[in-house]
Short mmCIF file of C-alpha atoms in Angstrom, two decimals:
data_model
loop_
_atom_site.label_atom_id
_atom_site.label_comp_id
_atom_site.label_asym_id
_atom_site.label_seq_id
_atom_site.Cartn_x
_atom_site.Cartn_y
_atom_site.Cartn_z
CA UNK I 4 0.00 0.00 0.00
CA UNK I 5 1.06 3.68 -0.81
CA UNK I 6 2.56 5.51 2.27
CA UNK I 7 0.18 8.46 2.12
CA UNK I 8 -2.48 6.23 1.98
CA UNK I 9 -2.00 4.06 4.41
CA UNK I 10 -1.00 6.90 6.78
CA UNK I 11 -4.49 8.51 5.68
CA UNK I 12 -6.79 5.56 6.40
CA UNK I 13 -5.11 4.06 9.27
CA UNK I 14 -5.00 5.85 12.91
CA UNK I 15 -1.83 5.14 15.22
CA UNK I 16 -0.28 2.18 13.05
CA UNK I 17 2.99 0.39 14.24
CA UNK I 18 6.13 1.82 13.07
CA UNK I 19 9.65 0.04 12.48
CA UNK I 20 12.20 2.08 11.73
CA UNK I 21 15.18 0.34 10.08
CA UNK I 22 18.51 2.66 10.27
CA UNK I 23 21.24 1.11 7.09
CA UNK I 24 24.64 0.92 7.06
CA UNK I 25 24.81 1.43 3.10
CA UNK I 26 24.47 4.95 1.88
CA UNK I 27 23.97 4.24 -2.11
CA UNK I 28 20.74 4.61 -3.72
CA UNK I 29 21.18 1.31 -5.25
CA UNK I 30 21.62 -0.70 -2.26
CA UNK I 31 19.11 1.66 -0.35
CA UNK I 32 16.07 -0.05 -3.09
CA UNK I 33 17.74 -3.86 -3.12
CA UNK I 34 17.54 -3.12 1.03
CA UNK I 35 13.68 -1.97 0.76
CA UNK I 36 13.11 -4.42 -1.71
CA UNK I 37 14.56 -7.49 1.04
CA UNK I 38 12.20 -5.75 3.80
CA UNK I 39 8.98 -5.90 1.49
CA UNK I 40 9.78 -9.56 0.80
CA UNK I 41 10.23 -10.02 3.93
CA UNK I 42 7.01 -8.60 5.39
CA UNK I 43 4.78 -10.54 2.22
CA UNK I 44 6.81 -13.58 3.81
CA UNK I 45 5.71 -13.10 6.88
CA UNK I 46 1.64 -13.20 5.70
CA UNK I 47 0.43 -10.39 7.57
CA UNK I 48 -3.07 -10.45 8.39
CA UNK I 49 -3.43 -6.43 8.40
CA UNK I 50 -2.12 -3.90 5.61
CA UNK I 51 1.63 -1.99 5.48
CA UNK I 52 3.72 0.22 3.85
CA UNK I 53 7.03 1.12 3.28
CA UNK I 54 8.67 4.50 3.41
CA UNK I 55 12.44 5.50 2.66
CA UNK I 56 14.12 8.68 3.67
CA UNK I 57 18.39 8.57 3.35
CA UNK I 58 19.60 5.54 5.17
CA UNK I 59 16.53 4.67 6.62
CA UNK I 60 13.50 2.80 5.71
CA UNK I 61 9.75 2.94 7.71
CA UNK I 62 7.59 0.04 7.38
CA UNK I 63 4.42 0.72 9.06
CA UNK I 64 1.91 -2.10 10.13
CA UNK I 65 -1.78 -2.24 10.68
CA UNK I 66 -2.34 -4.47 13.08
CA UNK I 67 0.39 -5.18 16.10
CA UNK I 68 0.93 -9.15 15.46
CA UNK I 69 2.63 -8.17 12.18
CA UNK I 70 4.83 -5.75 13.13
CA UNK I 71 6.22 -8.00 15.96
CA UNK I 72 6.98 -11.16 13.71
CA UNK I 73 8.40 -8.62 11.53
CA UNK I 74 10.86 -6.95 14.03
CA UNK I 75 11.50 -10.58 15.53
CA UNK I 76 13.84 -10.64 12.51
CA UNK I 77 15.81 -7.71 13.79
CA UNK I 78 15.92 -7.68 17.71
CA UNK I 79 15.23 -4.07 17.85
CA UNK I 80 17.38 -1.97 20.15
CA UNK I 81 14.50 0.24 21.36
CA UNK I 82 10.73 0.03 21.44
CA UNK I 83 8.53 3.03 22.51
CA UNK I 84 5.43 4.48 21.80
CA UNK I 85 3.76 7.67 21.37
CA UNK I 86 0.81 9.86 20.28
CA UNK I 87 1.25 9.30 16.30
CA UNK I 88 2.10 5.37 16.83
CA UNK I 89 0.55 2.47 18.48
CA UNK I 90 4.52 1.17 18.75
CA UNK I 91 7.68 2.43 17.58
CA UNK I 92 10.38 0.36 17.26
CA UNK I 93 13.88 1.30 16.34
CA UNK I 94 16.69 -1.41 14.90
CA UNK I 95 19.74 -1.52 12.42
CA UNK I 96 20.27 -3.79 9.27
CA UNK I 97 23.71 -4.89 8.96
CA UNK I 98 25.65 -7.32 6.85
CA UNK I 99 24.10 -10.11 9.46
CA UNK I 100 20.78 -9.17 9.69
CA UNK I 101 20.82 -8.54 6.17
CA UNK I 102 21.87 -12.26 5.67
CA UNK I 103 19.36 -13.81 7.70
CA UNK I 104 17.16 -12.26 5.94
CA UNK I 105 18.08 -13.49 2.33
CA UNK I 106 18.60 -16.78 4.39
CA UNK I 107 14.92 -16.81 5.56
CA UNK I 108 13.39 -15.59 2.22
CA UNK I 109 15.40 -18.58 0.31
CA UNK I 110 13.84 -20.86 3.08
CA UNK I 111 10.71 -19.62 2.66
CA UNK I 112 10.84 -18.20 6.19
#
């Protein structure tokens, strides 16, 4: 789903906010692109979106079961919440995670 409109039609969604290590454009989109495989994986129940700014990327989650399998995954380093989000949760993909990732897609998680 487009970010807009999944920011328009759903109130207080859970957020996951994914810092990167890489700093190209081209490994930026082959990074987003592993995190939406990832989360159609992962058969969410509710709808999501995706959102890049820089070095990070925002994946956004209606309903709270699918954001947690998601950041499962990453072991995030911080979890909070506030008045725009249900959850927040902050994490980092490095060379590992990103690995794991590619490892779980190829397994078909």
């Amino acid at each position: 789903m487009a970010w807009e409109d999944f920011l328009r039609d759903h109130h207080r969604p859970h957020l996951f906010e994914v810092k990167l290590k890489v700093t190209t454009s081209t490994k930026i989109l082959a990074a987003r692109a592993v995190l939406e495989r990832l989360a159609l994986s992962l058969d969410t129940a509710g709808n999501y979106a995706f959102h890049t700014e820089g070095a990070t990327i925002y994946a956004a989650f209606e309903e709270n079961a699918d954001a947690e399998r998601f950041a499962k995954v990453f072991k995030p380093e911080q979890t909070t919440r506030d008045s725009e989000w249900s959850s927040k949760a902050y994490a980092r993909m490095d060379d590992v995670t990103y690995q794991r990732i590619t490892r779980l897609l190829k397994r078909g998680h």
